[in-house]
């Protein structure tokens, strides 16, 4: 008899803080179906399919240190002690290794964002956690929290852009500039939005990402039309 494939499988990790081994659920790719993407790249998943963001974060059940596959293995001097004091010593053992609710997912992202900040992880990594938190809140229509985390992710993306710590990651300079423009637009900072969309469009001759140039032009056009409509 063939065994029925289930959406979730166990993946084993070793905690970089306390060296404890644990398993956590991940989603098999065949159970993920993206219908389309929002203007800030938030994926919209088909009904009846899994949202892999629920399982993006790995939380050590023993010490509470939380991380993703994007975290570096390097801890700056003193970082482990700070994490020990602020997270591990306060941790009430909790296992996020089973199926997760949306609330579980939100909790795990907040834990990972805190771990990332204390560890002084790259700005690009922390930004990715904040934007995913914003997406999760968007899916629950909690606009206040969505806005809060969009602002935090914008701050981290801007830091990443100015320090260049996105280099060598999956986020290209063009994508990063577009995101800074789009998040600025979403929080109502029109000047920065226009500035960064312009930077993207200026690169159209040498770009290998024509789709990003196009969506920047679309956003720019929308903003111009909004301006005409609002009469400013």
PDB file of N, CA, C and O in Angstrom, residues 139-189:
ATOM      1  N   UNK A 139      -2.699  39.181   5.897  1.00  0.00           N
ATOM      2  CA  UNK A 139      -3.625  38.070   5.630  1.00  0.00           C
ATOM      3  C   UNK A 139      -4.718  37.977   6.700  1.00  0.00           C
ATOM      4  O   UNK A 139      -5.767  37.389   6.470  1.00  0.00           O
ATOM      5  N   UNK A 140      -4.484  38.579   7.880  1.00  0.00           N
ATOM      6  CA  UNK A 140      -5.519  38.599   8.932  1.00  0.00           C
ATOM      7  C   UNK A 140      -6.241  39.941   8.954  1.00  0.00           C
ATOM      8  O   UNK A 140      -7.051  40.199   9.833  1.00  0.00           O
ATOM      9  N   UNK A 141      -5.879  40.829   7.999  1.00  0.00           N
ATOM     10  CA  UNK A 141      -6.473  42.172   7.886  1.00  0.00           C
ATOM     11  C   UNK A 141      -6.242  43.032   9.125  1.00  0.00           C
ATOM     12  O   UNK A 141      -7.068  43.872   9.474  1.00  0.00           O
ATOM     13  N   UNK A 142      -5.102  42.801   9.787  1.00  0.00           N
ATOM     14  CA  UNK A 142      -4.729  43.654  10.922  1.00  0.00           C
ATOM     15  C   UNK A 142      -3.823  44.769  10.388  1.00  0.00           C
ATOM     16  O   UNK A 142      -2.602  44.638  10.328  1.00  0.00           O
ATOM     17  N   UNK A 143      -4.457  45.880   9.981  1.00  0.00           N
ATOM     18  CA  UNK A 143      -3.730  46.930   9.257  1.00  0.00           C
ATOM     19  C   UNK A 143      -2.705  47.651  10.127  1.00  0.00           C
ATOM     20  O   UNK A 143      -1.634  48.019   9.652  1.00  0.00           O
ATOM     21  N   UNK A 144      -3.033  47.849  11.412  1.00  0.00           N
ATOM     22  CA  UNK A 144      -2.099  48.559  12.304  1.00  0.00           C
ATOM     23  C   UNK A 144      -0.783  47.800  12.435  1.00  0.00           C
ATOM     24  O   UNK A 144       0.299  48.377  12.327  1.00  0.00           O
ATOM     25  N   UNK A 145      -0.903  46.491  12.679  1.00  0.00           N
ATOM     26  CA  UNK A 145       0.311  45.675  12.835  1.00  0.00           C
ATOM     27  C   UNK A 145       1.037  45.517  11.499  1.00  0.00           C
ATOM     28  O   UNK A 145       2.268  45.507  11.457  1.00  0.00           O
ATOM     29  N   UNK A 146       0.272  45.406  10.425  1.00  0.00           N
ATOM     30  CA  UNK A 146       0.898  45.313   9.099  1.00  0.00           C
ATOM     31  C   UNK A 146       1.774  46.548   8.857  1.00  0.00           C
ATOM     32  O   UNK A 146       2.939  46.449   8.470  1.00  0.00           O
ATOM     33  N   UNK A 147       1.210  47.721   9.126  1.00  0.00           N
ATOM     34  CA  UNK A 147       1.925  48.981   8.913  1.00  0.00           C
ATOM     35  C   UNK A 147       3.159  49.068   9.810  1.00  0.00           C
ATOM     36  O   UNK A 147       4.235  49.495   9.376  1.00  0.00           O
ATOM     37  N   UNK A 148       2.983  48.635  11.056  1.00  0.00           N
ATOM     38  CA  UNK A 148       4.100  48.663  12.011  1.00  0.00           C
ATOM     39  C   UNK A 148       5.297  47.875  11.470  1.00  0.00           C
ATOM     40  O   UNK A 148       6.439  48.343  11.504  1.00  0.00           O
ATOM     41  N   UNK A 149       5.032  46.686  10.948  1.00  0.00           N
ATOM     42  CA  UNK A 149       6.135  45.842  10.489  1.00  0.00           C
ATOM     43  C   UNK A 149       6.640  46.235   9.105  1.00  0.00           C
ATOM     44  O   UNK A 149       7.804  46.008   8.784  1.00  0.00           O
ATOM     45  N   UNK A 150       5.778  46.859   8.285  1.00  0.00           N
ATOM     46  CA  UNK A 150       6.270  47.411   7.019  1.00  0.00           C
ATOM     47  C   UNK A 150       7.293  48.511   7.306  1.00  0.00           C
ATOM     48  O   UNK A 150       8.333  48.593   6.652  1.00  0.00           O
ATOM     49  N   UNK A 151       7.000  49.351   8.303  1.00  0.00           N
ATOM     50  CA  UNK A 151       7.928  50.440   8.664  1.00  0.00           C
ATOM     51  C   UNK A 151       9.257  49.875   9.167  1.00  0.00           C
ATOM     52  O   UNK A 151      10.326  50.366   8.803  1.00  0.00           O
ATOM     53  N   UNK A 152       9.172  48.833  10.000  1.00  0.00           N
ATOM     54  CA  UNK A 152      10.400  48.215  10.522  1.00  0.00           C
ATOM     55  C   UNK A 152      11.209  47.566   9.396  1.00  0.00           C
ATOM     56  O   UNK A 152      12.435  47.679   9.362  1.00  0.00           O
ATOM     57  N   UNK A 153      10.519  46.916   8.464  1.00  0.00           N
ATOM     58  CA  UNK A 153      11.255  46.274   7.363  1.00  0.00           C
ATOM     59  C   UNK A 153      11.874  47.338   6.462  1.00  0.00           C
ATOM     60  O   UNK A 153      13.010  47.187   6.005  1.00  0.00           O
ATOM     61  N   UNK A 154      11.165  48.448   6.244  1.00  0.00           N
ATOM     62  CA  UNK A 154      11.711  49.533   5.425  1.00  0.00           C
ATOM     63  C   UNK A 154      13.000  50.080   6.042  1.00  0.00           C
ATOM     64  O   UNK A 154      13.991  50.312   5.341  1.00  0.00           O
ATOM     65  N   UNK A 155      12.977  50.252   7.363  1.00  0.00           N
ATOM     66  CA  UNK A 155      14.160  50.763   8.062  1.00  0.00           C
ATOM     67  C   UNK A 155      15.350  49.816   7.841  1.00  0.00           C
ATOM     68  O   UNK A 155      16.466  50.250   7.532  1.00  0.00           O
ATOM     69  N   UNK A 156      15.103  48.509   7.953  1.00  0.00           N
ATOM     70  CA  UNK A 156      16.182  47.525   7.784  1.00  0.00           C
ATOM     71  C   UNK A 156      16.639  47.425   6.322  1.00  0.00           C
ATOM     72  O   UNK A 156      17.834  47.296   6.051  1.00  0.00           O
ATOM     73  N   UNK A 157      15.694  47.486   5.382  1.00  0.00           N
ATOM     74  CA  UNK A 157      16.080  47.452   3.961  1.00  0.00           C
ATOM     75  C   UNK A 157      16.925  48.677   3.600  1.00  0.00           C
ATOM     76  O   UNK A 157      17.890  48.578   2.845  1.00  0.00           O
ATOM     77  N   UNK A 158      16.547  49.832   4.169  1.00  0.00           N
ATOM     78  CA  UNK A 158      17.299  51.060   3.893  1.00  0.00           C
ATOM     79  C   UNK A 158      18.720  50.955   4.450  1.00  0.00           C
ATOM     80  O   UNK A 158      19.687  51.346   3.791  1.00  0.00           O
ATOM     81  N   UNK A 159      18.838  50.385   5.663  1.00  0.00           N
ATOM     82  CA  UNK A 159      20.169  50.150   6.264  1.00  0.00           C
ATOM     83  C   UNK A 159      20.986  49.191   5.409  1.00  0.00           C
ATOM     84  O   UNK A 159      22.187  49.371   5.208  1.00  0.00           O
ATOM     85  N   UNK A 160      20.318  48.161   4.909  1.00  0.00           N
ATOM     86  CA  UNK A 160      21.000  47.172   4.075  1.00  0.00           C
ATOM     87  C   UNK A 160      21.519  47.824   2.801  1.00  0.00           C
ATOM     88  O   UNK A 160      22.639  47.557   2.351  1.00  0.00           O
ATOM     89  N   UNK A 161      20.705  48.709   2.236  1.00  0.00           N
ATOM     90  CA  UNK A 161      21.086  49.414   1.007  1.00  0.00           C
ATOM     91  C   UNK A 161      22.294  50.307   1.268  1.00  0.00           C
ATOM     92  O   UNK A 161      23.248  50.324   0.491  1.00  0.00           O
ATOM     93  N   UNK A 162      22.275  51.020   2.390  1.00  0.00           N
ATOM     94  CA  UNK A 162      23.382  51.957   2.631  1.00  0.00           C
ATOM     95  C   UNK A 162      24.659  51.246   3.091  1.00  0.00           C
ATOM     96  O   UNK A 162      25.753  51.718   2.815  1.00  0.00           O
ATOM     97  N   UNK A 163      24.540  50.092   3.748  1.00  0.00           N
ATOM     98  CA  UNK A 163      25.747  49.367   4.173  1.00  0.00           C
ATOM     99  C   UNK A 163      26.198  48.334   3.126  1.00  0.00           C
ATOM    100  O   UNK A 163      27.319  47.830   3.197  1.00  0.00           O
ATOM    101  N   UNK A 164      25.297  47.995   2.189  1.00  0.00           N
ATOM    102  CA  UNK A 164      25.645  47.013   1.154  1.00  0.00           C
ATOM    103  C   UNK A 164      25.647  45.577   1.635  1.00  0.00           C
ATOM    104  O   UNK A 164      26.215  44.695   0.990  1.00  0.00           O
ATOM    105  N   UNK A 165      24.984  45.310   2.785  1.00  0.00           N
ATOM    106  CA  UNK A 165      25.073  43.931   3.313  1.00  0.00           C
ATOM    107  C   UNK A 165      24.173  42.933   2.567  1.00  0.00           C
ATOM    108  O   UNK A 165      24.156  41.750   2.873  1.00  0.00           O
ATOM    109  N   UNK A 166      23.443  43.419   1.550  1.00  0.00           N
ATOM    110  CA  UNK A 166      22.624  42.517   0.727  1.00  0.00           C
ATOM    111  C   UNK A 166      23.475  41.813  -0.327  1.00  0.00           C
ATOM    112  O   UNK A 166      23.052  40.843  -0.932  1.00  0.00           O
ATOM    113  N   UNK A 167      24.699  42.328  -0.558  1.00  0.00           N
ATOM    114  CA  UNK A 167      25.546  41.752  -1.621  1.00  0.00           C
ATOM    115  C   UNK A 167      25.869  40.297  -1.302  1.00  0.00           C
ATOM    116  O   UNK A 167      26.194  39.966  -0.171  1.00  0.00           O
ATOM    117  N   UNK A 168      25.751  39.458  -2.312  1.00  0.00           N
ATOM    118  CA  UNK A 168      26.006  38.033  -2.089  1.00  0.00           C
ATOM    119  C   UNK A 168      24.788  37.288  -1.565  1.00  0.00           C
ATOM    120  O   UNK A 168      24.863  36.105  -1.268  1.00  0.00           O
ATOM    121  N   UNK A 169      23.641  37.979  -1.424  1.00  0.00           N
ATOM    122  CA  UNK A 169      22.404  37.285  -1.036  1.00  0.00           C
ATOM    123  C   UNK A 169      21.511  37.169  -2.274  1.00  0.00           C
ATOM    124  O   UNK A 169      21.863  37.628  -3.352  1.00  0.00           O
ATOM    125  N   UNK A 170      20.325  36.595  -2.086  1.00  0.00           N
ATOM    126  CA  UNK A 170      19.396  36.423  -3.219  1.00  0.00           C
ATOM    127  C   UNK A 170      18.716  37.736  -3.591  1.00  0.00           C
ATOM    128  O   UNK A 170      18.039  37.812  -4.606  1.00  0.00           O
ATOM    129  N   UNK A 171      18.877  38.767  -2.755  1.00  0.00           N
ATOM    130  CA  UNK A 171      18.227  40.050  -3.044  1.00  0.00           C
ATOM    131  C   UNK A 171      19.183  40.925  -3.848  1.00  0.00           C
ATOM    132  O   UNK A 171      20.241  41.317  -3.356  1.00  0.00           O
ATOM    133  N   UNK A 172      18.808  41.203  -5.102  1.00  0.00           N
ATOM    134  CA  UNK A 172      19.655  42.042  -5.951  1.00  0.00           C
ATOM    135  C   UNK A 172      19.485  43.510  -5.563  1.00  0.00           C
ATOM    136  O   UNK A 172      18.519  43.881  -4.896  1.00  0.00           O
ATOM    137  N   UNK A 173      20.416  44.337  -6.027  1.00  0.00           N
ATOM    138  CA  UNK A 173      20.321  45.775  -5.742  1.00  0.00           C
ATOM    139  C   UNK A 173      19.022  46.351  -6.313  1.00  0.00           C
ATOM    140  O   UNK A 173      18.344  47.162  -5.674  1.00  0.00           O
ATOM    141  N   UNK A 174      18.659  45.898  -7.520  1.00  0.00           N
ATOM    142  CA  UNK A 174      17.458  46.406  -8.173  1.00  0.00           C
ATOM    143  C   UNK A 174      16.199  46.058  -7.365  1.00  0.00           C
ATOM    144  O   UNK A 174      15.336  46.907  -7.145  1.00  0.00           O
ATOM    145  N   UNK A 175      16.131  44.818  -6.951  1.00  0.00           N
ATOM    146  CA  UNK A 175      14.974  44.367  -6.146  1.00  0.00           C
ATOM    147  C   UNK A 175      14.902  45.147  -4.832  1.00  0.00           C
ATOM    148  O   UNK A 175      13.821  45.532  -4.382  1.00  0.00           O
ATOM    149  N   UNK A 176      16.073  45.371  -4.235  1.00  0.00           N
ATOM    150  CA  UNK A 176      16.134  46.100  -2.966  1.00  0.00           C
ATOM    151  C   UNK A 176      15.652  47.539  -3.143  1.00  0.00           C
ATOM    152  O   UNK A 176      14.860  48.047  -2.354  1.00  0.00           O
ATOM    153  N   UNK A 177      16.107  48.202  -4.199  1.00  0.00           N
ATOM    154  CA  UNK A 177      15.687  49.585  -4.452  1.00  0.00           C
ATOM    155  C   UNK A 177      14.185  49.647  -4.707  1.00  0.00           C
ATOM    156  O   UNK A 177      13.495  50.547  -4.227  1.00  0.00           O
ATOM    157  N   UNK A 178      13.686  48.663  -5.467  1.00  0.00           N
ATOM    158  CA  UNK A 178      12.246  48.611  -5.717  1.00  0.00           C
ATOM    159  C   UNK A 178      11.474  48.460  -4.396  1.00  0.00           C
ATOM    160  O   UNK A 178      10.477  49.142  -4.151  1.00  0.00           O
ATOM    161  N   UNK A 179      11.943  47.542  -3.553  1.00  0.00           N
ATOM    162  CA  UNK A 179      11.261  47.300  -2.270  1.00  0.00           C
ATOM    163  C   UNK A 179      11.254  48.547  -1.395  1.00  0.00           C
ATOM    164  O   UNK A 179      10.244  48.853  -0.749  1.00  0.00           O
ATOM    165  N   UNK A 180      12.375  49.265  -1.365  1.00  0.00           N
ATOM    166  CA  UNK A 180      12.430  50.493  -0.564  1.00  0.00           C
ATOM    167  C   UNK A 180      11.409  51.497  -1.106  1.00  0.00           C
ATOM    168  O   UNK A 180      10.680  52.140  -0.339  1.00  0.00           O
ATOM    169  N   UNK A 181      11.319  51.584  -2.435  1.00  0.00           N
ATOM    170  CA  UNK A 181      10.323  52.460  -3.055  1.00  0.00           C
ATOM    171  C   UNK A 181       8.899  52.043  -2.718  1.00  0.00           C
ATOM    172  O   UNK A 181       8.067  52.861  -2.301  1.00  0.00           O
ATOM    173  N   UNK A 182       8.638  50.747  -2.853  1.00  0.00           N
ATOM    174  CA  UNK A 182       7.280  50.237  -2.642  1.00  0.00           C
ATOM    175  C   UNK A 182       6.846  50.338  -1.177  1.00  0.00           C
ATOM    176  O   UNK A 182       5.705  50.709  -0.874  1.00  0.00           O
ATOM    177  N   UNK A 183       7.751  50.022  -0.247  1.00  0.00           N
ATOM    178  CA  UNK A 183       7.394  50.122   1.169  1.00  0.00           C
ATOM    179  C   UNK A 183       7.211  51.587   1.560  1.00  0.00           C
ATOM    180  O   UNK A 183       6.325  51.913   2.360  1.00  0.00           O
ATOM    181  N   UNK A 184       8.026  52.470   0.984  1.00  0.00           N
ATOM    182  CA  UNK A 184       7.856  53.912   1.233  1.00  0.00           C
ATOM    183  C   UNK A 184       6.469  54.353   0.757  1.00  0.00           C
ATOM    184  O   UNK A 184       5.771  55.106   1.442  1.00  0.00           O
ATOM    185  N   UNK A 185       6.077  53.861  -0.424  1.00  0.00           N
ATOM    186  CA  UNK A 185       4.757  54.198  -0.971  1.00  0.00           C
ATOM    187  C   UNK A 185       3.642  53.707  -0.054  1.00  0.00           C
ATOM    188  O   UNK A 185       2.687  54.429   0.235  1.00  0.00           O
ATOM    189  N   UNK A 186       3.797  52.479   0.436  1.00  0.00           N
ATOM    190  CA  UNK A 186       2.744  51.892   1.274  1.00  0.00           C
ATOM    191  C   UNK A 186       2.580  52.621   2.607  1.00  0.00           C
ATOM    192  O   UNK A 186       1.486  52.636   3.162  1.00  0.00           O
ATOM    193  N   UNK A 187       3.668  53.169   3.142  1.00  0.00           N
ATOM    194  CA  UNK A 187       3.533  53.868   4.429  1.00  0.00           C
ATOM    195  C   UNK A 187       3.261  55.360   4.227  1.00  0.00           C
ATOM    196  O   UNK A 187       3.184  56.112   5.186  1.00  0.00           O
ATOM    197  N   UNK A 188       3.134  55.781   2.952  1.00  0.00           N
ATOM    198  CA  UNK A 188       2.752  57.160   2.674  1.00  0.00           C
ATOM    199  C   UNK A 188       3.908  58.130   2.507  1.00  0.00           C
ATOM    200  O   UNK A 188       3.724  59.341   2.502  1.00  0.00           O
ATOM    201  N   UNK A 189       5.130  57.590   2.361  1.00  0.00           N
ATOM    202  CA  UNK A 189       6.290  58.459   2.155  1.00  0.00           C
ATOM    203  C   UNK A 189       6.549  58.593   0.643  1.00  0.00           C
ATOM    204  O   UNK A 189       7.409  57.936   0.076  1.00  0.00           O
TER     205      UNK A 189
END
